[in-house]
Amino acid sequence: MSISDYLTVHPEVADALTARRAVVALESTVIAHGLPRIVAAETARAVEAAIRAGGAVPATIAVLGGRIHIGLDDEGLARLTHGPPVLKLSRRDLAAALATGDDGATTVSATMIAASLVGIRIFATGGIGGVHRGAGETFDISADLNELARTGVAVVCAGAKSILDLPKTLEYLETFGVPVLGLGTGHFPAFYVRDSGLPVSHICAHAAAVAQILKVHWLLSPNGGVVVANPIPESDALPAADVEASVLRALKEAKERDISGAALTPFLLNRLAEASGGRTLLANIALLKHNATAAAAIASAYRAKAGPERAKVATAGR
Ligand code: PSU
Ligand code: MN
């Protein structure tokens, strides 16, 4: 038995990996649990199209029938968006889903694991999970953060939602040595909102600068993740005060209804969409495409650029 017994790599993705072309991984929890069904499949395909337009091959990742699929055909995607509800899979859930032949959508943590198994280094999503507000009481810290501490994949995102405790999320990433690279920004973005006011660890002016840092980071820490923070475009961003008011209401309701654990993030996202009359949804779709475009540029630059010259470094050290 080997892990390849549990992997199905789409031929287009397999060819691109063999030819060392740029490939960008995409998660499926955002498709199955983060977006309303009516727009989920078309958004997933639009995000893939943005990656292709940027010269890279998209690899949407999900678990179907107990196999990790890297790259989804229409039938696979439809199972997530038009069939019975599927599981939400983080690192802890993957083995059970594979062993029992289940279907499931992968979160950032599980998608990083799958990407890393086949050598995909760049991954685009909307927002990462983080330290939840009130984590001091609930201990609710997303498995995404721990994954970033131990798996060598770069996650291009619009920061993290303000449903989370962003200062604590950044503290956690700092403690575990995860670089937070701001793409054209010095401040960590807060998903619908361009600026949380909190500093990133390094500013990158463009995709090639990110790619260069990734090369060096993975010489130092081959199994260390990276956050690439890409603010939502100005024209799609929402005012911080409106978002905060809705977040507070949604959190209060979650508490009253005793909603916690894996169900909390999807619940809060839903409430924000309702409260904004769908504006958060449009913003979500816009930033997903924007991150896909950035990830394609980073993956292309990463493939184009020769790595730092190891031989030279080794000689210099003698
Ligand atoms: N943030 C979003 N949209 C999402 C998610 C996070 O704005 O869909 C999803 C991602 O898949 C992320 C997961 O990995 O939620 C984190 O869930 P939890 O907080 O339960 O770890
Ligand atoms: Mn959680």
mmCIF file of C-alpha atoms and ligand atoms in Angstrom:
data_model
loop_
_atom_site.group_PDB
_atom_site.id
_atom_site.type_symbol
_atom_site.label_atom_id
_atom_site.label_comp_id
_atom_site.label_asym_id
_atom_site.label_seq_id
_atom_site.Cartn_x
_atom_site.Cartn_y
_atom_site.Cartn_z
ATOM 1 C CA MET A 1 0.000 0.000 0.000
ATOM 2 C CA SER A 2 1.322 3.451 -0.873
ATOM 3 C CA ILE A 3 -0.164 6.919 -0.987
ATOM 4 C CA SER A 4 -0.497 6.633 -4.778
ATOM 5 C CA ASP A 5 -3.293 4.106 -4.122
ATOM 6 C CA TYR A 6 -5.239 7.092 -2.797
ATOM 7 C CA LEU A 7 -4.312 9.688 -5.426
ATOM 8 C CA THR A 8 -5.883 10.509 -8.770
ATOM 9 C CA VAL A 9 -3.962 13.199 -10.631
ATOM 10 C CA HIS A 10 -5.814 14.696 -13.609
ATOM 11 C CA PRO A 11 -3.801 14.023 -16.812
ATOM 12 C CA GLU A 12 -3.438 17.741 -17.585
ATOM 13 C CA VAL A 13 -1.988 18.369 -14.111
ATOM 14 C CA ALA A 14 0.253 15.297 -14.299
ATOM 15 C CA ASP A 15 1.645 16.454 -17.668
ATOM 16 C CA ALA A 16 2.261 19.969 -16.363
ATOM 17 C CA LEU A 17 4.077 18.644 -13.300
ATOM 18 C CA THR A 18 6.249 16.326 -15.402
ATOM 19 C CA ALA A 19 7.109 19.189 -17.752
ATOM 20 C CA ARG A 20 7.779 21.449 -14.723
ATOM 21 C CA ARG A 21 5.217 23.965 -15.916
ATOM 22 C CA ALA A 22 3.508 26.326 -13.489
ATOM 23 C CA VAL A 23 0.662 24.661 -11.546
ATOM 24 C CA VAL A 24 -1.592 26.293 -8.934
ATOM 25 C CA ALA A 25 -3.551 24.246 -6.379
ATOM 26 C CA LEU A 26 -7.078 25.273 -5.352
ATOM 27 C CA GLU A 27 -9.085 24.121 -2.338
ATOM 28 C CA SER A 28 -12.655 22.812 -2.415
ATOM 29 C CA THR A 29 -14.077 23.760 0.993
ATOM 30 C CA VAL A 30 -14.629 27.264 -0.303
ATOM 31 C CA ILE A 31 -16.622 25.703 -3.181
ATOM 32 C CA ALA A 32 -18.658 23.214 -1.141
ATOM 33 C CA HIS A 33 -19.104 25.118 2.124
ATOM 34 C CA GLY A 34 -17.944 28.711 1.619
ATOM 35 C CA LEU A 35 -20.183 29.775 -1.293
ATOM 36 C CA PRO A 36 -23.915 29.376 -1.955
ATOM 37 C CA ARG A 37 -24.541 26.384 -4.226
ATOM 38 C CA ILE A 38 -26.086 28.505 -6.944
ATOM 39 C CA VAL A 39 -22.745 30.181 -7.707
ATOM 40 C CA ALA A 40 -20.278 27.559 -6.473
ATOM 41 C CA ALA A 41 -19.529 25.601 -9.656
ATOM 42 C CA GLU A 42 -19.345 28.626 -11.931
ATOM 43 C CA THR A 43 -17.068 30.413 -9.458
ATOM 44 C CA ALA A 44 -14.790 27.375 -9.251
ATOM 45 C CA ARG A 45 -14.467 27.328 -13.031
ATOM 46 C CA ALA A 46 -13.970 31.115 -13.225
ATOM 47 C CA VAL A 47 -11.123 30.851 -10.711
ATOM 48 C CA GLU A 48 -9.546 28.069 -12.779
ATOM 49 C CA ALA A 49 -9.935 30.251 -15.897
ATOM 50 C CA ALA A 50 -8.068 33.088 -14.155
ATOM 51 C CA ILE A 51 -5.192 30.699 -13.462
ATOM 52 C CA ARG A 52 -5.093 29.564 -17.085
ATOM 53 C CA ALA A 53 -5.184 33.179 -18.275
ATOM 54 C CA GLY A 54 -2.104 33.729 -16.108
ATOM 55 C CA GLY A 55 -0.259 30.917 -17.894
ATOM 56 C CA ALA A 56 -0.557 28.226 -15.198
ATOM 57 C CA VAL A 57 -2.496 24.980 -14.895
ATOM 58 C CA PRO A 58 -5.189 24.860 -12.171
ATOM 59 C CA ALA A 59 -5.422 21.833 -9.875
ATOM 60 C CA THR A 60 -8.604 21.908 -7.806
ATOM 61 C CA ILE A 61 -8.297 19.391 -4.973
ATOM 62 C CA ALA A 62 -11.039 17.316 -3.309
ATOM 63 C CA VAL A 63 -11.613 13.798 -1.971
ATOM 64 C CA LEU A 64 -13.985 11.687 -4.081
ATOM 65 C CA GLY A 65 -14.777 8.077 -3.304
ATOM 66 C CA GLY A 66 -11.846 7.862 -0.911
ATOM 67 C CA ARG A 67 -9.253 9.203 -3.352
ATOM 68 C CA ILE A 68 -7.566 12.586 -3.329
ATOM 69 C CA HIS A 69 -8.270 14.126 -6.718
ATOM 70 C CA ILE A 70 -5.744 16.698 -7.936
ATOM 71 C CA GLY A 71 -7.610 18.464 -10.742
ATOM 72 C CA LEU A 72 -11.376 17.977 -11.047
ATOM 73 C CA ASP A 73 -13.421 17.202 -14.149
ATOM 74 C CA ASP A 74 -17.023 18.488 -14.443
ATOM 75 C CA GLU A 75 -18.463 15.370 -12.861
ATOM 76 C CA GLY A 76 -16.125 15.617 -9.871
ATOM 77 C CA LEU A 77 -16.962 19.283 -9.369
ATOM 78 C CA ALA A 78 -20.703 18.552 -9.632
ATOM 79 C CA ARG A 79 -20.392 16.032 -6.801
ATOM 80 C CA LEU A 80 -19.300 18.895 -4.549
ATOM 81 C CA THR A 81 -21.836 21.442 -5.727
ATOM 82 C CA HIS A 82 -24.935 19.488 -6.775
ATOM 83 C CA GLY A 83 -24.921 16.248 -4.772
ATOM 84 C CA PRO A 84 -25.639 15.439 -1.133
ATOM 85 C CA PRO A 85 -23.606 17.597 1.277
ATOM 86 C CA VAL A 86 -19.969 16.480 1.512
ATOM 87 C CA LEU A 87 -17.643 16.448 4.500
ATOM 88 C CA LYS A 88 -15.305 19.303 5.342
ATOM 89 C CA LEU A 89 -11.836 17.751 5.597
ATOM 90 C CA SER A 90 -8.890 19.174 7.509
ATOM 91 C CA ARG A 91 -5.634 17.297 8.242
ATOM 92 C CA ARG A 92 -7.184 15.222 11.031
ATOM 93 C CA ASP A 93 -10.049 14.030 8.800
ATOM 94 C CA LEU A 94 -8.170 12.975 5.663
ATOM 95 C CA ALA A 95 -7.159 9.433 6.621
ATOM 96 C CA ALA A 96 -10.655 8.453 7.734
ATOM 97 C CA ALA A 97 -12.197 9.825 4.521
ATOM 98 C CA LEU A 98 -9.676 7.941 2.354
ATOM 99 C CA ALA A 99 -9.939 4.708 4.307
ATOM 100 C CA THR A 100 -13.739 4.660 4.233
ATOM 101 C CA GLY A 101 -14.133 5.759 0.603
ATOM 102 C CA ASP A 102 -15.911 9.006 1.442
ATOM 103 C CA ASP A 103 -16.362 12.259 -0.491
ATOM 104 C CA GLY A 104 -15.156 15.505 1.048
ATOM 105 C CA ALA A 105 -14.056 19.047 0.370
ATOM 106 C CA THR A 106 -10.530 19.942 1.481
ATOM 107 C CA THR A 107 -9.778 22.965 3.652
ATOM 108 C CA VAL A 108 -6.547 24.928 3.357
ATOM 109 C CA SER A 109 -4.743 22.443 5.620
ATOM 110 C CA ALA A 110 -5.829 19.314 3.739
ATOM 111 C CA THR A 111 -5.247 20.993 0.364
ATOM 112 C CA MET A 112 -1.693 21.913 1.399
ATOM 113 C CA ILE A 113 -1.035 18.260 2.287
ATOM 114 C CA ALA A 114 -2.371 17.054 -1.062
ATOM 115 C CA ALA A 115 -0.494 19.716 -3.054
ATOM 116 C CA SER A 116 2.723 18.904 -1.278
ATOM 117 C CA LEU A 117 2.314 15.155 -1.984
ATOM 118 C CA VAL A 118 2.529 15.817 -5.731
ATOM 119 C CA GLY A 119 5.014 18.694 -5.629
ATOM 120 C CA ILE A 120 2.688 21.676 -6.155
ATOM 121 C CA ARG A 121 4.198 24.608 -4.287
ATOM 122 C CA ILE A 122 1.707 27.417 -4.961
ATOM 123 C CA PHE A 123 -1.905 27.396 -3.807
ATOM 124 C CA ALA A 124 -4.614 30.052 -4.193
ATOM 125 C CA THR A 125 -7.668 30.521 -1.994
ATOM 126 C CA GLY A 126 -9.876 33.267 -0.568
ATOM 127 C CA GLY A 127 -8.848 33.465 3.054
ATOM 128 C CA ILE A 128 -7.001 31.236 5.498
ATOM 129 C CA GLY A 129 -8.432 30.027 8.783
ATOM 130 C CA GLY A 130 -6.921 31.485 11.930
ATOM 131 C CA VAL A 131 -7.256 31.999 15.638
ATOM 132 C CA HIS A 132 -10.946 32.491 16.400
ATOM 133 C CA ARG A 133 -12.111 35.338 18.603
ATOM 134 C CA GLY A 134 -12.465 33.976 22.096
ATOM 135 C CA ALA A 135 -9.902 31.229 21.430
ATOM 136 C CA GLY A 136 -8.609 31.741 24.968
ATOM 137 C CA GLU A 137 -11.846 30.065 26.098
ATOM 138 C CA THR A 138 -12.716 27.790 23.169
ATOM 139 C CA PHE A 139 -9.195 26.799 21.981
ATOM 140 C CA ASP A 140 -10.566 27.180 18.421
ATOM 141 C CA ILE A 141 -7.487 27.698 16.274
ATOM 142 C CA SER A 142 -7.753 26.601 12.649
ATOM 143 C CA ALA A 143 -5.646 23.611 11.611
ATOM 144 C CA ASP A 144 -4.587 25.829 8.682
ATOM 145 C CA LEU A 145 -2.113 27.635 10.935
ATOM 146 C CA ASN A 146 -0.417 24.490 12.142
ATOM 147 C CA GLU A 147 -0.259 23.247 8.556
ATOM 148 C CA LEU A 148 1.470 26.447 7.476
ATOM 149 C CA ALA A 149 4.023 25.702 10.187
ATOM 150 C CA ARG A 150 4.857 22.250 8.801
ATOM 151 C CA THR A 151 4.098 21.969 5.071
ATOM 152 C CA GLY A 152 6.098 23.682 2.338
ATOM 153 C CA VAL A 153 3.374 25.314 0.276
ATOM 154 C CA ALA A 154 2.706 29.026 -0.305
ATOM 155 C CA VAL A 155 -0.927 30.062 0.185
ATOM 156 C CA VAL A 156 -2.014 33.125 -1.777
ATOM 157 C CA CYS A 157 -5.008 34.671 0.002
ATOM 158 C CA ALA A 158 -6.718 37.975 0.799
ATOM 159 C CA GLY A 159 -5.549 37.631 4.404
ATOM 160 C CA ALA A 160 -8.068 36.281 6.875
ATOM 161 C CA LYS A 161 -11.597 37.326 7.724
ATOM 162 C CA SER A 162 -12.288 39.617 10.587
ATOM 163 C CA ILE A 163 -14.569 36.908 12.019
ATOM 164 C CA LEU A 164 -11.157 35.866 13.402
ATOM 165 C CA ASP A 165 -8.777 37.425 15.890
ATOM 166 C CA LEU A 166 -6.272 38.788 13.379
ATOM 167 C CA PRO A 167 -3.586 40.000 15.813
ATOM 168 C CA LYS A 168 -3.473 36.556 17.450
ATOM 169 C CA THR A 169 -3.482 34.857 14.047
ATOM 170 C CA LEU A 170 -0.395 36.845 13.049
ATOM 171 C CA GLU A 171 1.282 36.138 16.408
ATOM 172 C CA TYR A 172 0.761 32.429 15.867
ATOM 173 C CA LEU A 173 2.282 32.602 12.366
ATOM 174 C CA GLU A 174 5.258 34.529 13.715
ATOM 175 C CA THR A 175 5.836 32.023 16.512
ATOM 176 C CA PHE A 176 5.874 29.147 14.031
ATOM 177 C CA GLY A 177 8.152 30.909 11.566
ATOM 178 C CA VAL A 178 5.648 31.403 8.761
ATOM 179 C CA PRO A 179 6.547 34.388 6.553
ATOM 180 C CA VAL A 180 3.610 36.667 5.749
ATOM 181 C CA LEU A 181 4.492 38.352 2.468
ATOM 182 C CA GLY A 182 2.413 41.386 1.537
ATOM 183 C CA LEU A 183 1.927 41.577 -2.220
ATOM 184 C CA GLY A 184 2.084 45.293 -2.850
ATOM 185 C CA THR A 185 1.087 46.032 0.757
ATOM 186 C CA GLY A 186 2.707 46.558 4.131
ATOM 187 C CA HIS A 187 -0.468 45.645 5.975
ATOM 188 C CA PHE A 188 -2.189 42.310 6.383
ATOM 189 C CA PRO A 189 -5.493 42.443 4.477
ATOM 190 C CA ALA A 190 -8.745 41.418 6.188
ATOM 191 C CA PHE A 191 -10.523 39.664 3.315
ATOM 192 C CA TYR A 192 -13.419 41.983 2.275
ATOM 193 C CA VAL A 193 -11.447 44.840 3.786
ATOM 194 C CA ARG A 194 -8.124 45.843 2.247
ATOM 195 C CA ASP A 195 -6.261 46.716 5.392
ATOM 196 C CA SER A 196 -6.379 45.301 8.925
ATOM 197 C CA GLY A 197 -3.822 47.855 10.101
ATOM 198 C CA LEU A 198 -1.511 45.012 11.157
ATOM 199 C CA PRO A 199 1.953 44.709 9.585
ATOM 200 C CA VAL A 200 3.056 41.865 7.291
ATOM 201 C CA SER A 201 6.539 40.406 7.797
ATOM 202 C CA HIS A 202 7.838 41.553 4.411
ATOM 203 C CA ILE A 203 6.571 43.655 1.499
ATOM 204 C CA CYS A 204 6.914 42.293 -2.057
ATOM 205 C CA ALA A 205 6.397 44.706 -4.930
ATOM 206 C CA HIS A 206 5.496 42.010 -7.454
ATOM 207 C CA ALA A 207 5.094 38.295 -8.097
ATOM 208 C CA ALA A 208 8.730 37.747 -9.065
ATOM 209 C CA ALA A 209 9.857 39.121 -5.697
ATOM 210 C CA VAL A 210 7.579 36.609 -3.957
ATOM 211 C CA ALA A 211 8.965 33.760 -6.086
ATOM 212 C CA GLN A 212 12.547 34.691 -5.193
ATOM 213 C CA ILE A 213 11.777 34.652 -1.458
ATOM 214 C CA LEU A 214 9.967 31.313 -1.781
ATOM 215 C CA LYS A 215 13.061 29.766 -3.389
ATOM 216 C CA VAL A 216 15.261 30.873 -0.522
ATOM 217 C CA HIS A 217 12.679 30.061 2.165
ATOM 218 C CA TRP A 218 12.505 26.466 0.945
ATOM 219 C CA LEU A 219 16.288 26.154 1.037
ATOM 220 C CA LEU A 220 16.103 27.138 4.698
ATOM 221 C CA SER A 221 12.829 25.408 5.617
ATOM 222 C CA PRO A 222 11.749 22.858 2.996
ATOM 223 C CA ASN A 223 8.686 22.029 5.083
ATOM 224 C CA GLY A 224 7.657 25.549 6.025
ATOM 225 C CA GLY A 225 4.552 27.210 4.628
ATOM 226 C CA VAL A 226 4.231 30.823 3.526
ATOM 227 C CA VAL A 227 1.280 33.212 3.483
ATOM 228 C CA VAL A 228 1.136 35.551 0.498
ATOM 229 C CA ALA A 229 -1.320 38.294 1.401
ATOM 230 C CA ASN A 230 -3.003 39.941 -1.586
ATOM 231 C CA PRO A 231 -5.544 42.685 -0.771
ATOM 232 C CA ILE A 232 -8.946 42.597 -2.466
ATOM 233 C CA PRO A 233 -9.126 45.089 -5.383
ATOM 234 C CA GLU A 234 -10.254 48.540 -4.250
ATOM 235 C CA SER A 235 -13.402 48.475 -6.409
ATOM 236 C CA ASP A 236 -14.654 45.285 -4.720
ATOM 237 C CA ALA A 237 -13.674 46.054 -1.119
ATOM 238 C CA LEU A 238 -16.238 46.699 1.646
ATOM 239 C CA PRO A 239 -16.066 49.351 4.399
ATOM 240 C CA ALA A 240 -14.452 47.995 7.565
ATOM 241 C CA ALA A 241 -17.137 49.378 9.917
ATOM 242 C CA ASP A 242 -20.018 47.630 8.102
ATOM 243 C CA VAL A 243 -18.199 44.304 8.131
ATOM 244 C CA GLU A 244 -17.327 44.566 11.815
ATOM 245 C CA ALA A 245 -20.944 45.257 12.828
ATOM 246 C CA SER A 246 -22.143 42.174 10.932
ATOM 247 C CA VAL A 247 -19.337 40.048 12.362
ATOM 248 C CA LEU A 248 -20.316 40.965 15.901
ATOM 249 C CA ARG A 249 -23.969 40.107 15.248
ATOM 250 C CA ALA A 250 -23.052 36.795 13.590
ATOM 251 C CA LEU A 251 -20.725 35.830 16.449
ATOM 252 C CA LYS A 252 -23.446 36.592 18.986
ATOM 253 C CA GLU A 253 -25.916 34.409 17.136
ATOM 254 C CA ALA A 254 -23.396 31.558 16.813
ATOM 255 C CA LYS A 255 -22.875 31.672 20.558
ATOM 256 C CA GLU A 256 -26.604 31.703 21.306
ATOM 257 C CA ARG A 257 -27.175 28.760 18.983
ATOM 258 C CA ASP A 258 -24.138 26.921 20.308
ATOM 259 C CA ILE A 259 -22.498 26.636 16.882
ATOM 260 C CA SER A 260 -18.806 25.785 17.166
ATOM 261 C CA GLY A 261 -16.034 23.641 15.695
ATOM 262 C CA ALA A 262 -15.931 22.967 11.950
ATOM 263 C CA ALA A 263 -19.460 24.347 11.494
ATOM 264 C CA LEU A 264 -18.559 27.814 12.803
ATOM 265 C CA THR A 265 -16.730 29.263 9.770
ATOM 266 C CA PRO A 266 -19.447 28.288 7.216
ATOM 267 C CA PHE A 267 -22.146 29.624 9.567
ATOM 268 C CA LEU A 268 -20.455 33.004 9.989
ATOM 269 C CA LEU A 269 -19.795 33.344 6.245
ATOM 270 C CA ASN A 270 -23.453 32.691 5.507
ATOM 271 C CA ARG A 271 -24.643 35.265 7.990
ATOM 272 C CA LEU A 272 -22.314 37.923 6.578
ATOM 273 C CA ALA A 273 -23.631 37.282 3.064
ATOM 274 C CA GLU A 274 -27.234 37.662 4.276
ATOM 275 C CA ALA A 275 -26.477 40.775 6.305
ATOM 276 C CA SER A 276 -24.827 42.519 3.360
ATOM 277 C CA GLY A 277 -27.539 41.638 0.844
ATOM 278 C CA GLY A 278 -25.035 39.559 -1.107
ATOM 279 C CA ARG A 279 -22.278 42.177 -1.277
ATOM 280 C CA THR A 280 -19.883 39.965 0.659
ATOM 281 C CA LEU A 281 -20.552 37.251 -1.877
ATOM 282 C CA LEU A 282 -19.573 39.463 -4.827
ATOM 283 C CA ALA A 283 -16.482 40.566 -2.925
ATOM 284 C CA ASN A 284 -15.634 36.936 -2.152
ATOM 285 C CA ILE A 285 -15.839 35.929 -5.812
ATOM 286 C CA ALA A 286 -13.786 38.949 -6.899
ATOM 287 C CA LEU A 287 -10.987 38.255 -4.439
ATOM 288 C CA LEU A 288 -10.881 34.555 -5.316
ATOM 289 C CA LYS A 289 -10.240 35.438 -8.966
ATOM 290 C CA HIS A 290 -7.758 38.134 -7.987
ATOM 291 C CA ASN A 291 -5.801 35.657 -5.835
ATOM 292 C CA ALA A 292 -5.859 33.105 -8.649
ATOM 293 C CA THR A 293 -4.315 35.652 -11.010
ATOM 294 C CA ALA A 294 -1.619 36.526 -8.471
ATOM 295 C CA ALA A 295 -0.892 32.850 -7.757
ATOM 296 C CA ALA A 296 -0.520 32.108 -11.475
ATOM 297 C CA ALA A 297 1.984 34.953 -11.798
ATOM 298 C CA ILE A 298 3.919 33.718 -8.750
ATOM 299 C CA ALA A 299 3.915 30.110 -9.994
ATOM 300 C CA SER A 300 5.114 31.239 -13.426
ATOM 301 C CA ALA A 301 7.890 33.356 -11.928
ATOM 302 C CA TYR A 302 8.816 30.493 -9.593
ATOM 303 C CA ARG A 303 9.188 28.119 -12.545
ATOM 304 C CA ALA A 304 10.997 30.656 -14.736
ATOM 305 C CA LYS A 305 13.550 31.733 -12.198
ATOM 306 C CA ALA A 306 16.656 29.661 -11.613
ATOM 307 C CA GLY A 307 17.015 28.913 -7.929
ATOM 308 C CA PRO A 308 19.771 30.427 -5.782
ATOM 309 C CA GLU A 309 23.069 28.816 -6.695
ATOM 310 C CA ARG A 310 23.626 26.179 -4.076
ATOM 311 C CA ALA A 311 27.048 25.132 -5.363
ATOM 312 C CA LYS A 312 28.402 28.644 -4.984
ATOM 313 C CA VAL A 313 27.049 28.938 -1.461
ATOM 314 C CA ALA A 314 28.613 25.603 -0.511
ATOM 315 C CA THR A 315 32.058 26.645 -1.802
ATOM 316 C CA ALA A 316 31.863 30.023 -0.105
ATOM 317 C CA GLY A 317 31.135 28.299 3.194
ATOM 318 C CA ARG A 318 34.313 26.191 3.162
HETATM 319 N N1 PSU B 1 -12.162 31.529 5.072
HETATM 320 C C1 PSU B 1 -12.972 31.984 4.108
HETATM 321 N N2 PSU B 1 -13.683 31.115 3.328
HETATM 322 C C2 PSU B 1 -13.588 29.772 3.494
HETATM 323 C C3 PSU B 1 -12.696 29.278 4.508
HETATM 324 C C4 PSU B 1 -12.020 30.195 5.270
HETATM 325 O O1 PSU B 1 -13.076 33.184 3.959
HETATM 326 O O2 PSU B 1 -14.245 28.998 2.783
HETATM 327 C C5 PSU B 1 -12.516 27.805 4.666
HETATM 328 C C6 PSU B 1 -11.131 27.362 4.180
HETATM 329 O O3 PSU B 1 -11.260 26.089 3.565
HETATM 330 C C7 PSU B 1 -10.325 27.221 5.458
HETATM 331 C C8 PSU B 1 -11.402 26.740 6.404
HETATM 332 O O4 PSU B 1 -9.252 26.304 5.348
HETATM 333 O O5 PSU B 1 -12.553 27.483 6.056
HETATM 334 C C9 PSU B 1 -11.024 26.960 7.857
HETATM 335 O O6 PSU B 1 -12.002 26.352 8.659
HETATM 336 P P1 PSU B 1 -11.762 26.215 10.245
HETATM 337 O O7 PSU B 1 -11.840 27.615 10.752
HETATM 338 O O8 PSU B 1 -12.878 25.344 10.723
HETATM 339 O O9 PSU B 1 -10.394 25.631 10.402
HETATM 340 MN MN MN B 2 -11.973 25.482 14.103
#
